[in-house]
Amino acid sequence: MNLNQLLMHWRGIIFIIFCAITFIQLFYYLFFFTRLSFYKASSKTISQTHPVSVIICARDEAANLAKNLPGSLVQQYPTSHEIIVVDDNSFDDSKYLLEEFRKTFKQLHVIELKQEAKMIPGKKFPLSIGIKTAKHEIVLLTDADCVPASENWINNMQQTYDDGTEIVLGYGAYNKKRGLLNKLVRWETFHTALQYFSYALAGIPYMGVGRNLSYKKTIFFRHKGFSSHNNIPSGDDDLFINTAATKNNTKINIDAAAFTFSEPVNTWAKWKQQKARHYTTSRYYKPLHQFLLGLYSFTHFILFPLLIISFLFFNWQLTLLVFAIRFVIQALVFYPAMKKLQEQDLYPWFVFLDIWMFFYYLIFSVALIKKPRASWN
């Protein structure tokens, strides 16, 4: 078939490409995402309580600490635990606030950093200090702007560990608010969690979120901490997990009592800045992870232009049939996954939110080649 013949049949070729792209998308839904949708945590015959060190890094976070730190301090936990707050060169009233908390809560330990780490931008140096100072083997990480969903957060997260487990991935949700921006923020958070939880269940863990993440000190030291990516301000959570997580050493915890909640950003500019900072790390993922994530994002992005072209210029009935198959499978996969992560209020919006992802990829694709910012707060 020569070029002229190809041009004559371009409508059919576009439709074939549309079908192929849809098939790839369905592969991700059926092979990966169903793992989270229909996941049931295995019941443990023996209940264990391990000593735990909770680590929170904060820079000029006095207001957030006053609001959220009590949620970590009042945890109901029957064995040894400590709450470590690393005060990273704060200029606000964090020091005095933490001193007041220490008078009431003896399990609170404060590390005050008064000098910036040279050549190590971002959160990695204060977090490393917190981990090295921790008394216990299991560390549980969260942020100053996060609050545990329940008083059993520590107990629930540590219950996930067994003899072979070194990493536990938790869910860091955002509070539900009115407005479109809140729905988009929470949809992106759910959509990301759908991927990293499903990949972990498929034996290909690639990231976690620092808002709710646990691992053992031994794996941190075995991989020499963040030394392989110390020059990158972000990535203290996803890049470390990308390096250290394996099929056999990683588990997930999606029990609602083990969630953490954060206040979402309230302006489009702040959200764009936040997400752009996060996406600058994905280029450092392992090649397999980059391929799988990139293929999913690319096919998701190009699906809707191909849908429109096929609908207008080929056969609208066949085009709608193919899209309807994807829609039905999406609906069957999304609802149980959303319910597990308590985001089911987004379900009536999922078609709109799915279409929104085309514009989302368009906006944030620049972050994949942009140089990371030097600050972490």
Short mmCIF file of C-alpha atoms in Angstrom, two decimals:
data_model
loop_
_atom_site.label_atom_id
_atom_site.label_comp_id
_atom_site.label_asym_id
_atom_site.label_seq_id
_atom_site.Cartn_x
_atom_site.Cartn_y
_atom_site.Cartn_z
CA MET A 1 0.00 0.00 0.00
CA ASN A 2 1.56 3.30 -1.12
CA LEU A 3 1.28 6.70 0.54
CA ASN A 4 -1.69 7.80 -1.57
CA GLN A 5 -3.62 4.67 -0.63
CA LEU A 6 -2.78 5.20 3.04
CA LEU A 7 -4.08 8.74 2.85
CA MET A 8 -7.29 7.46 1.27
CA HIS A 9 -7.81 5.10 4.21
CA TRP A 10 -6.66 7.45 6.98
CA ARG A 11 -10.05 7.37 8.70
CA GLY A 12 -9.89 3.62 9.14
CA ILE A 13 -6.27 3.82 10.28
CA ILE A 14 -7.17 6.39 12.94
CA PHE A 15 -9.98 4.13 14.15
CA ILE A 16 -7.64 1.13 14.35
CA ILE A 17 -5.18 3.21 16.38
CA PHE A 18 -8.06 4.30 18.62
CA CYS A 19 -9.00 0.66 19.20
CA ALA A 20 -5.38 -0.25 19.98
CA ILE A 21 -5.06 2.63 22.45
CA THR A 22 -8.33 1.59 24.11
CA PHE A 23 -7.08 -2.00 24.37
CA ILE A 24 -3.91 -0.83 26.12
CA GLN A 25 -6.00 1.20 28.55
CA LEU A 26 -8.20 -1.81 29.24
CA PHE A 27 -5.10 -3.86 29.95
CA TYR A 28 -4.12 -1.43 32.71
CA TYR A 29 -7.63 -1.48 34.19
CA LEU A 30 -8.01 -5.25 34.11
CA PHE A 31 -4.44 -6.35 34.90
CA PHE A 32 -3.39 -3.64 37.37
CA PHE A 33 -6.25 -1.58 38.75
CA THR A 34 -8.59 -4.46 39.53
CA ARG A 35 -6.00 -5.56 42.09
CA LEU A 36 -6.85 -2.58 44.28
CA SER A 37 -10.57 -2.62 43.46
CA PHE A 38 -10.99 -6.18 44.70
CA TYR A 39 -8.19 -6.25 47.27
CA LYS A 40 -8.81 -7.86 50.63
CA ALA A 41 -6.14 -7.70 53.28
CA SER A 42 -5.13 -11.13 54.51
CA SER A 43 -6.05 -11.79 58.10
CA LYS A 44 -3.15 -12.27 60.50
CA THR A 45 -3.20 -15.23 62.87
CA ILE A 46 -0.80 -13.52 65.28
CA SER A 47 -1.14 -9.88 66.29
CA GLN A 48 2.12 -8.10 67.01
CA THR A 49 2.95 -4.70 68.39
CA HIS A 50 6.34 -3.37 67.36
CA PRO A 51 8.01 -0.29 68.81
CA VAL A 52 7.55 2.58 66.37
CA SER A 53 9.20 5.95 65.78
CA VAL A 54 6.96 8.52 64.08
CA ILE A 55 8.98 11.18 62.26
CA ILE A 56 7.68 14.59 61.18
CA CYS A 57 9.87 17.18 59.48
CA ALA A 58 8.73 20.79 59.73
CA ARG A 59 9.96 24.16 58.56
CA ASP A 60 7.99 27.22 59.65
CA GLU A 61 4.97 25.00 60.31
CA ALA A 62 3.86 26.36 63.70
CA ALA A 63 0.24 26.71 62.62
CA ASN A 64 0.08 23.19 61.17
CA LEU A 65 1.87 21.68 64.17
CA ALA A 66 -0.57 23.32 66.56
CA LYS A 67 -3.48 21.92 64.57
CA ASN A 68 -2.23 18.46 63.58
CA LEU A 69 0.52 17.28 65.94
CA PRO A 70 -1.91 16.37 68.75
CA GLY A 71 -3.37 13.72 66.43
CA SER A 72 -0.03 11.89 66.52
CA LEU A 73 0.60 12.55 70.20
CA VAL A 74 -2.68 11.05 71.45
CA GLN A 75 -2.35 7.75 69.58
CA GLN A 76 -3.62 4.68 71.46
CA TYR A 77 -0.64 2.38 71.26
CA PRO A 78 0.12 -0.35 73.80
CA THR A 79 3.89 -0.56 73.37
CA SER A 80 6.89 1.74 73.04
CA HIS A 81 6.66 4.58 70.55
CA GLU A 82 8.04 8.04 70.08
CA ILE A 83 7.09 11.10 68.06
CA ILE A 84 10.12 12.88 66.59
CA VAL A 85 9.68 16.36 65.17
CA VAL A 86 12.66 17.67 63.22
CA ASP A 87 12.47 21.47 63.33
CA ASP A 88 14.37 22.41 60.19
CA ASN A 89 15.67 25.97 60.60
CA SER A 90 12.27 27.47 61.37
CA PHE A 91 11.94 31.22 61.86
CA ASP A 92 8.40 31.13 63.25
CA ASP A 93 7.19 30.06 66.71
CA SER A 94 7.67 26.31 66.12
CA LYS A 95 10.38 26.06 68.79
CA TYR A 96 8.21 27.52 71.55
CA LEU A 97 5.14 25.57 70.48
CA LEU A 98 7.05 22.29 70.58
CA GLU A 99 8.48 23.15 74.00
CA GLU A 100 4.93 23.51 75.30
CA PHE A 101 3.89 20.18 73.79
CA ARG A 102 6.87 18.46 75.43
CA LYS A 103 5.65 19.47 78.87
CA THR A 104 2.54 17.32 78.39
CA PHE A 105 3.67 14.56 76.04
CA LYS A 106 6.81 12.75 77.18
CA GLN A 107 6.95 10.65 74.01
CA LEU A 108 7.65 13.80 71.97
CA HIS A 109 11.28 14.37 71.00
CA VAL A 110 12.36 17.50 69.18
CA ILE A 111 15.45 17.84 66.99
CA GLU A 112 16.25 21.46 66.25
CA LEU A 113 18.41 22.07 63.18
CA LYS A 114 20.07 25.46 63.10
CA GLN A 115 22.19 25.16 59.97
CA GLU A 116 21.36 24.36 56.38
CA ALA A 117 22.88 21.22 54.87
CA LYS A 118 25.26 22.13 52.06
CA MET A 119 24.67 20.44 48.70
CA ILE A 120 21.60 18.58 50.04
CA PRO A 121 18.54 20.66 49.14
CA GLY A 122 15.05 19.88 50.34
CA LYS A 123 13.72 17.63 53.07
CA LYS A 124 16.17 14.76 52.81
CA PHE A 125 18.77 15.99 55.31
CA PRO A 126 16.30 16.69 58.17
CA LEU A 127 14.50 13.43 57.46
CA SER A 128 17.80 11.51 57.50
CA ILE A 129 18.65 13.06 60.87
CA GLY A 130 15.25 12.04 62.20
CA ILE A 131 15.66 8.45 61.01
CA LYS A 132 19.20 8.16 62.41
CA THR A 133 17.99 9.53 65.76
CA ALA A 134 14.98 7.19 65.94
CA LYS A 135 15.21 4.61 68.71
CA HIS A 136 13.07 2.00 67.02
CA GLU A 137 13.48 -0.16 63.94
CA ILE A 138 10.13 0.74 62.37
CA VAL A 139 9.76 4.38 61.34
CA LEU A 140 6.43 5.90 60.35
CA LEU A 141 6.55 9.10 58.33
CA THR A 142 4.02 11.87 57.93
CA ASP A 143 4.02 15.64 57.39
CA ALA A 144 3.27 18.59 59.63
CA ASP A 145 0.16 19.40 57.60
CA CYS A 146 -1.25 15.89 58.08
CA VAL A 147 -3.40 14.45 60.84
CA PRO A 148 -4.06 10.73 61.41
CA ALA A 149 -7.58 9.57 60.61
CA SER A 150 -7.88 7.81 63.96
CA GLU A 151 -6.14 7.16 67.26
CA ASN A 152 -5.19 3.71 65.91
CA TRP A 153 -3.09 4.99 63.01
CA ILE A 154 0.25 3.81 64.45
CA ASN A 155 -1.15 0.48 65.58
CA ASN A 156 -2.88 -0.14 62.26
CA MET A 157 0.13 0.70 60.10
CA GLN A 158 2.58 -1.42 62.11
CA GLN A 159 0.20 -4.39 62.09
CA THR A 160 0.94 -4.71 58.36
CA TYR A 161 4.50 -5.85 59.04
CA ASP A 162 5.47 -9.50 59.04
CA ASP A 163 8.86 -11.18 58.90
CA GLY A 164 9.53 -10.34 55.26
CA THR A 165 8.03 -6.85 55.17
CA GLU A 166 10.30 -3.80 55.15
CA ILE A 167 8.01 -1.18 53.58
CA VAL A 168 4.35 -0.32 54.15
CA LEU A 169 2.57 2.09 51.81
CA GLY A 170 -0.31 4.06 53.32
CA TYR A 171 -2.89 6.45 51.91
CA GLY A 172 -2.53 10.20 52.40
CA ALA A 173 -5.95 11.68 51.63
CA TYR A 174 -7.09 15.28 51.36
CA ASN A 175 -10.02 16.76 53.25
CA LYS A 176 -13.26 17.10 51.34
CA LYS A 177 -14.22 20.71 50.57
CA ARG A 178 -16.62 22.49 48.27
CA GLY A 179 -15.56 23.54 44.81
CA LEU A 180 -14.13 22.16 41.59
CA LEU A 181 -10.49 22.52 42.63
CA ASN A 182 -11.01 20.26 45.64
CA LYS A 183 -12.51 17.56 43.42
CA LEU A 184 -9.61 17.79 40.98
CA VAL A 185 -7.02 17.62 43.78
CA ARG A 186 -8.68 14.61 45.37
CA TRP A 187 -9.22 12.92 41.99
CA GLU A 188 -5.53 13.25 41.14
CA THR A 189 -4.64 11.90 44.59
CA PHE A 190 -6.98 8.94 44.13
CA HIS A 191 -5.78 8.32 40.58
CA THR A 192 -2.15 8.29 41.70
CA ALA A 193 -2.95 5.99 44.63
CA LEU A 194 -4.88 3.67 42.30
CA GLN A 195 -1.66 3.25 40.36
CA TYR A 196 0.95 2.89 43.11
CA PHE A 197 -1.20 0.58 45.23
CA SER A 198 -2.13 -1.56 42.20
CA TYR A 199 1.46 -1.77 41.01
CA ALA A 200 2.58 -2.80 44.50
CA LEU A 201 -0.07 -5.53 44.57
CA ALA A 202 1.17 -6.66 41.14
CA GLY A 203 4.69 -7.01 42.56
CA ILE A 204 6.01 -3.84 40.90
CA PRO A 205 6.07 -1.22 43.70
CA TYR A 206 7.38 2.10 42.45
CA MET A 207 6.45 4.86 44.92
CA GLY A 208 4.81 5.89 48.18
CA VAL A 209 3.76 9.22 49.63
CA GLY A 210 5.55 10.84 52.56
CA ARG A 211 2.23 11.86 54.08
CA ASN A 212 1.77 8.25 55.17
CA LEU A 213 4.69 5.90 54.71
CA SER A 214 6.54 3.39 56.87
CA TYR A 215 9.73 1.40 56.51
CA LYS A 216 12.47 -0.15 58.60
CA LYS A 217 15.69 1.62 59.47
CA THR A 218 17.72 -1.33 58.19
CA ILE A 219 16.48 -0.88 54.62
CA PHE A 220 17.17 2.86 54.85
CA PHE A 221 20.79 2.27 55.86
CA ARG A 222 21.23 -0.65 53.48
CA HIS A 223 20.46 1.69 50.58
CA LYS A 224 22.61 4.45 52.12
CA GLY A 225 19.62 6.65 52.74
CA PHE A 226 18.97 9.20 50.03
CA SER A 227 22.59 9.32 48.83
CA SER A 228 21.76 8.22 45.27
CA HIS A 229 19.50 11.26 44.78
CA ASN A 230 20.63 13.75 47.42
CA ASN A 231 21.00 16.43 44.76
CA ILE A 232 17.26 16.42 44.04
CA PRO A 233 15.13 18.48 46.48
CA SER A 234 12.05 16.24 46.26
CA GLY A 235 11.81 12.46 46.10
CA ASP A 236 12.41 11.65 49.77
CA ASP A 237 9.36 9.40 49.49
CA ASP A 238 8.87 8.20 45.91
CA LEU A 239 12.52 8.00 44.81
CA PHE A 240 13.56 6.11 47.94
CA ILE A 241 10.69 3.64 47.52
CA ASN A 242 11.51 3.35 43.82
CA THR A 243 15.03 2.34 44.80
CA ALA A 244 14.32 0.11 47.79
CA ALA A 245 10.92 -1.53 47.21
CA THR A 246 10.65 -5.04 45.82
CA LYS A 247 7.93 -7.58 45.15
CA ASN A 248 8.62 -9.36 48.42
CA ASN A 249 9.39 -6.56 50.89
CA THR A 250 6.47 -4.18 50.26
CA LYS A 251 2.87 -4.22 51.47
CA ILE A 252 0.00 -1.76 51.39
CA ASN A 253 -2.42 -0.64 54.11
CA ILE A 254 -5.70 0.88 52.97
CA ASP A 255 -7.64 0.52 56.20
CA ALA A 256 -9.56 3.75 56.77
CA ALA A 257 -8.22 3.95 60.33
CA ALA A 258 -4.70 4.09 58.90
CA PHE A 259 -5.27 7.06 56.57
CA THR A 260 -3.86 10.50 57.12
CA PHE A 261 -5.67 13.66 56.04
CA SER A 262 -4.26 16.97 54.81
CA GLU A 263 -5.72 20.33 53.90
CA PRO A 264 -5.63 20.65 50.10
CA VAL A 265 -4.26 23.75 48.42
CA ASN A 266 -6.90 26.40 47.82
CA THR A 267 -5.61 28.07 44.66
CA TRP A 268 -4.87 26.78 41.17
CA ALA A 269 -1.41 28.36 41.20
CA LYS A 270 -0.41 26.56 44.42
CA TRP A 271 -1.67 23.24 43.11
CA LYS A 272 0.18 23.64 39.83
CA GLN A 273 3.37 24.47 41.72
CA GLN A 274 2.89 21.49 44.05
CA LYS A 275 2.29 18.98 41.28
CA ALA A 276 5.05 20.34 39.06
CA ARG A 277 7.50 19.84 41.95
CA HIS A 278 6.35 16.25 42.44
CA TYR A 279 6.57 15.32 38.76
CA THR A 280 10.18 16.44 38.41
CA THR A 281 11.22 13.20 40.17
CA SER A 282 9.54 10.72 37.83
CA ARG A 283 12.35 10.93 35.29
CA TYR A 284 14.61 9.23 37.88
CA TYR A 285 12.39 6.15 38.27
CA LYS A 286 13.58 2.74 37.12
CA PRO A 287 13.20 2.18 33.35
CA LEU A 288 10.39 -0.37 33.75
CA HIS A 289 8.40 2.02 35.93
CA GLN A 290 8.96 4.90 33.53
CA PHE A 291 7.79 2.74 30.64
CA LEU A 292 4.63 1.47 32.36
CA LEU A 293 3.66 4.87 33.76
CA GLY A 294 4.55 6.64 30.52
CA LEU A 295 2.58 4.23 28.35
CA TYR A 296 -0.50 4.58 30.55
CA SER A 297 -0.30 8.39 30.60
CA PHE A 298 0.34 8.63 26.85
CA THR A 299 -2.55 6.33 25.92
CA HIS A 300 -4.81 8.13 28.39
CA PHE A 301 -3.83 11.49 26.88
CA ILE A 302 -4.23 10.53 23.23
CA LEU A 303 -7.44 8.54 23.69
CA PHE A 304 -9.82 11.50 23.59
CA PRO A 305 -8.47 13.21 20.44
CA LEU A 306 -8.64 9.83 18.67
CA LEU A 307 -12.18 9.35 19.99
CA ILE A 308 -13.32 12.67 18.54
CA ILE A 309 -11.64 12.10 15.16
CA SER A 310 -13.03 8.55 14.86
CA PHE A 311 -16.49 9.73 15.89
CA LEU A 312 -16.57 12.55 13.32
CA PHE A 313 -14.78 10.98 10.37
CA PHE A 314 -15.11 7.19 10.60
CA ASN A 315 -18.13 5.43 12.09
CA TRP A 316 -19.74 6.98 15.13
CA GLN A 317 -21.62 3.81 16.12
CA LEU A 318 -18.48 1.64 16.22
CA THR A 319 -16.52 4.41 17.93
CA LEU A 320 -19.13 4.77 20.68
CA LEU A 321 -19.27 0.99 21.11
CA VAL A 322 -15.52 0.79 21.72
CA PHE A 323 -15.63 3.75 24.09
CA ALA A 324 -18.66 2.28 25.88
CA ILE A 325 -16.72 -0.93 26.62
CA ARG A 326 -13.98 1.13 28.25
CA PHE A 327 -16.58 3.19 30.14
CA VAL A 328 -18.31 0.11 31.60
CA ILE A 329 -15.04 -1.44 32.72
CA GLN A 330 -13.95 1.90 34.21
CA ALA A 331 -17.18 2.14 36.14
CA LEU A 332 -16.80 -1.39 37.50
CA VAL A 333 -13.18 -0.79 38.54
CA PHE A 334 -13.45 2.74 39.90
CA TYR A 335 -16.34 2.37 42.33
CA PRO A 336 -14.87 -0.35 44.60
CA ALA A 337 -11.47 1.35 44.48
CA MET A 338 -12.99 4.72 45.39
CA LYS A 339 -15.00 3.11 48.16
CA LYS A 340 -11.88 1.52 49.65
CA LEU A 341 -10.15 4.91 49.72
CA GLN A 342 -13.31 6.73 50.86
CA GLU A 343 -13.47 8.86 47.71
CA GLN A 344 -16.79 7.51 46.43
CA ASP A 345 -18.33 10.99 46.36
CA LEU A 346 -16.20 11.53 43.23
CA TYR A 347 -17.80 8.60 41.43
CA PRO A 348 -20.66 10.55 39.77
CA TRP A 349 -17.99 12.87 38.38
CA PHE A 350 -15.59 10.25 37.06
CA VAL A 351 -16.39 10.72 33.35
CA PHE A 352 -15.73 14.46 33.59
CA LEU A 353 -12.63 13.84 35.71
CA ASP A 354 -11.36 11.26 33.25
CA ILE A 355 -11.68 13.76 30.40
CA TRP A 356 -9.99 16.39 32.57
CA MET A 357 -6.87 14.18 32.64
CA PHE A 358 -6.20 15.15 29.00
CA PHE A 359 -5.72 18.76 30.11
CA TYR A 360 -3.91 17.65 33.26
CA TYR A 361 -1.25 15.83 31.22
CA LEU A 362 -1.01 18.80 28.89
CA ILE A 363 -0.40 21.23 31.77
CA PHE A 364 2.08 19.14 33.73
CA SER A 365 4.06 17.54 30.90
CA VAL A 366 6.51 20.46 31.13
CA ALA A 367 7.43 19.35 34.68
CA LEU A 368 8.95 16.15 33.29
CA ILE A 369 11.81 18.13 31.72
CA LYS A 370 11.92 21.07 34.13
CA LYS A 371 14.75 21.45 36.64
CA PRO A 372 13.57 20.75 40.21
CA ARG A 373 13.26 23.67 42.62
CA ALA A 374 15.75 23.82 45.46
CA SER A 375 13.27 24.23 48.33
CA TRP A 376 10.98 21.66 49.91
CA ASN A 377 8.54 23.93 51.73
#
